[in-house]
């Protein structure tokens, strides 16, 4: 295994989903998996094909998860693509509401 190979296993997928605050139903839909398939994978009860793992990885990335590959210093992991300040700003912008209109600038 090369040191930059992306590992996606059940616990990592579950951690990424929790970190991004997204439901199993949403991730499964985006990855074109059954929700039950995803849940069983997360629990280590079922394996996914390479294609399914790739789709799952892409879906988690779209929700903001960044999978960290294994290296000489530490094992693999997951983090958010955005820092906390950026996430708060995005949440604030999404919560503004109202009808979209042209600015008076």
mmCIF file of C-alpha atoms in Angstrom:
data_model
loop_
_atom_site.group_PDB
_atom_site.id
_atom_site.type_symbol
_atom_site.label_atom_id
_atom_site.label_comp_id
_atom_site.label_asym_id
_atom_site.label_seq_id
_atom_site.Cartn_x
_atom_site.Cartn_y
_atom_site.Cartn_z
ATOM 1 C CA UNK A 1 0.000 0.000 0.000
ATOM 2 C CA UNK A 2 1.380 3.443 -0.912
ATOM 3 C CA UNK A 3 1.443 6.062 1.814
ATOM 4 C CA UNK A 4 -0.944 8.343 -0.077
ATOM 5 C CA UNK A 5 -3.606 5.690 -0.678
ATOM 6 C CA UNK A 6 -7.009 6.757 0.602
ATOM 7 C CA UNK A 7 -8.525 4.334 3.082
ATOM 8 C CA UNK A 8 -12.300 4.385 3.473
ATOM 9 C CA UNK A 9 -13.645 1.912 5.971
ATOM 10 C CA UNK A 10 -16.855 1.783 7.965
ATOM 11 C CA UNK A 11 -15.746 3.677 11.082
ATOM 12 C CA UNK A 12 -14.097 6.393 8.976
ATOM 13 C CA UNK A 13 -17.218 6.779 6.811
ATOM 14 C CA UNK A 14 -19.356 7.033 9.934
ATOM 15 C CA UNK A 15 -16.994 9.607 11.479
ATOM 16 C CA UNK A 16 -16.968 11.657 8.259
ATOM 17 C CA UNK A 17 -20.753 11.619 8.098
ATOM 18 C CA UNK A 18 -21.044 12.700 11.741
ATOM 19 C CA UNK A 19 -18.445 15.435 11.278
ATOM 20 C CA UNK A 20 -20.356 16.818 8.290
ATOM 21 C CA UNK A 21 -23.684 16.498 10.141
ATOM 22 C CA UNK A 22 -25.354 14.629 7.315
ATOM 23 C CA UNK A 23 -27.749 11.702 7.540
ATOM 24 C CA UNK A 24 -27.074 8.186 6.334
ATOM 25 C CA UNK A 25 -30.010 8.594 3.955
ATOM 26 C CA UNK A 26 -28.442 11.683 2.323
ATOM 27 C CA UNK A 27 -24.984 10.110 1.974
ATOM 28 C CA UNK A 28 -26.379 6.823 0.685
ATOM 29 C CA UNK A 29 -28.494 8.648 -1.887
ATOM 30 C CA UNK A 30 -25.550 10.750 -3.100
ATOM 31 C CA UNK A 31 -23.321 7.628 -3.274
ATOM 32 C CA UNK A 32 -26.052 5.573 -4.994
ATOM 33 C CA UNK A 33 -26.163 3.028 -2.153
ATOM 34 C CA UNK A 34 -29.034 1.650 -0.112
ATOM 35 C CA UNK A 35 -29.205 3.232 3.329
ATOM 36 C CA UNK A 36 -29.104 -0.236 4.919
ATOM 37 C CA UNK A 37 -25.976 -1.058 2.881
ATOM 38 C CA UNK A 38 -24.245 2.069 4.166
ATOM 39 C CA UNK A 39 -25.256 1.435 7.781
ATOM 40 C CA UNK A 40 -24.014 -2.168 7.620
ATOM 41 C CA UNK A 41 -20.725 -0.967 6.076
ATOM 42 C CA UNK A 42 -20.299 1.611 8.826
ATOM 43 C CA UNK A 43 -20.778 -1.114 11.444
ATOM 44 C CA UNK A 44 -18.272 -3.411 9.743
ATOM 45 C CA UNK A 45 -20.925 -5.964 8.845
ATOM 46 C CA UNK A 46 -20.691 -5.592 5.065
ATOM 47 C CA UNK A 47 -17.987 -4.782 2.526
ATOM 48 C CA UNK A 48 -18.472 -2.470 -0.431
ATOM 49 C CA UNK A 49 -17.081 -2.938 -3.907
ATOM 50 C CA UNK A 50 -14.255 -0.659 -5.015
ATOM 51 C CA UNK A 51 -16.730 1.300 -7.158
ATOM 52 C CA UNK A 52 -19.106 1.721 -4.213
ATOM 53 C CA UNK A 53 -16.239 2.878 -1.981
ATOM 54 C CA UNK A 54 -15.199 5.422 -4.627
ATOM 55 C CA UNK A 55 -18.763 6.762 -4.867
ATOM 56 C CA UNK A 56 -18.990 6.928 -1.076
ATOM 57 C CA UNK A 57 -15.687 8.800 -0.878
ATOM 58 C CA UNK A 58 -16.862 11.293 -3.522
ATOM 59 C CA UNK A 59 -20.197 11.789 -1.735
ATOM 60 C CA UNK A 60 -18.500 12.456 1.598
ATOM 61 C CA UNK A 61 -16.185 14.951 -0.098
ATOM 62 C CA UNK A 62 -19.186 16.787 -1.533
ATOM 63 C CA UNK A 63 -20.583 17.121 1.990
ATOM 64 C CA UNK A 64 -17.287 18.658 3.173
ATOM 65 C CA UNK A 65 -15.274 15.696 4.495
ATOM 66 C CA UNK A 66 -11.611 15.501 3.651
ATOM 67 C CA UNK A 67 -10.133 12.021 4.045
ATOM 68 C CA UNK A 68 -6.551 12.184 5.304
ATOM 69 C CA UNK A 69 -4.279 9.438 3.952
ATOM 70 C CA UNK A 70 -1.936 7.371 6.088
ATOM 71 C CA UNK A 71 1.628 8.698 6.349
ATOM 72 C CA UNK A 72 4.856 8.000 8.218
ATOM 73 C CA UNK A 73 3.766 10.115 11.202
ATOM 74 C CA UNK A 74 0.127 9.199 11.732
ATOM 75 C CA UNK A 75 -2.686 6.991 10.518
ATOM 76 C CA UNK A 76 -5.541 7.945 8.261
ATOM 77 C CA UNK A 77 -8.392 10.179 9.397
ATOM 78 C CA UNK A 78 -10.991 12.742 8.424
ATOM 79 C CA UNK A 79 -11.424 16.492 8.813
ATOM 80 C CA UNK A 80 -13.714 19.200 7.483
ATOM 81 C CA UNK A 81 -12.646 21.034 4.345
ATOM 82 C CA UNK A 82 -13.693 24.323 5.935
ATOM 83 C CA UNK A 83 -12.507 25.824 9.211
ATOM 84 C CA UNK A 84 -15.055 26.684 11.915
ATOM 85 C CA UNK A 85 -15.241 30.366 10.969
ATOM 86 C CA UNK A 86 -16.073 29.495 7.351
ATOM 87 C CA UNK A 87 -18.706 26.959 8.427
ATOM 88 C CA UNK A 88 -20.353 29.562 10.719
ATOM 89 C CA UNK A 89 -20.343 32.102 7.873
ATOM 90 C CA UNK A 90 -21.935 29.612 5.474
ATOM 91 C CA UNK A 91 -24.587 28.690 8.056
ATOM 92 C CA UNK A 92 -25.316 32.393 8.652
ATOM 93 C CA UNK A 93 -25.621 33.064 4.916
ATOM 94 C CA UNK A 94 -27.928 30.094 4.438
ATOM 95 C CA UNK A 95 -30.066 31.272 7.346
ATOM 96 C CA UNK A 96 -30.626 34.799 6.029
ATOM 97 C CA UNK A 97 -33.699 33.786 4.074
ATOM 98 C CA UNK A 98 -35.823 36.087 2.009
ATOM 99 C CA UNK A 99 -36.309 36.325 -1.718
ATOM 100 C CA UNK A 100 -33.220 36.621 -3.868
ATOM 101 C CA UNK A 101 -33.011 39.946 -5.676
ATOM 102 C CA UNK A 102 -30.486 42.234 -7.361
ATOM 103 C CA UNK A 103 -28.280 44.308 -5.068
ATOM 104 C CA UNK A 104 -28.504 48.087 -5.147
ATOM 105 C CA UNK A 105 -24.748 48.380 -5.550
#
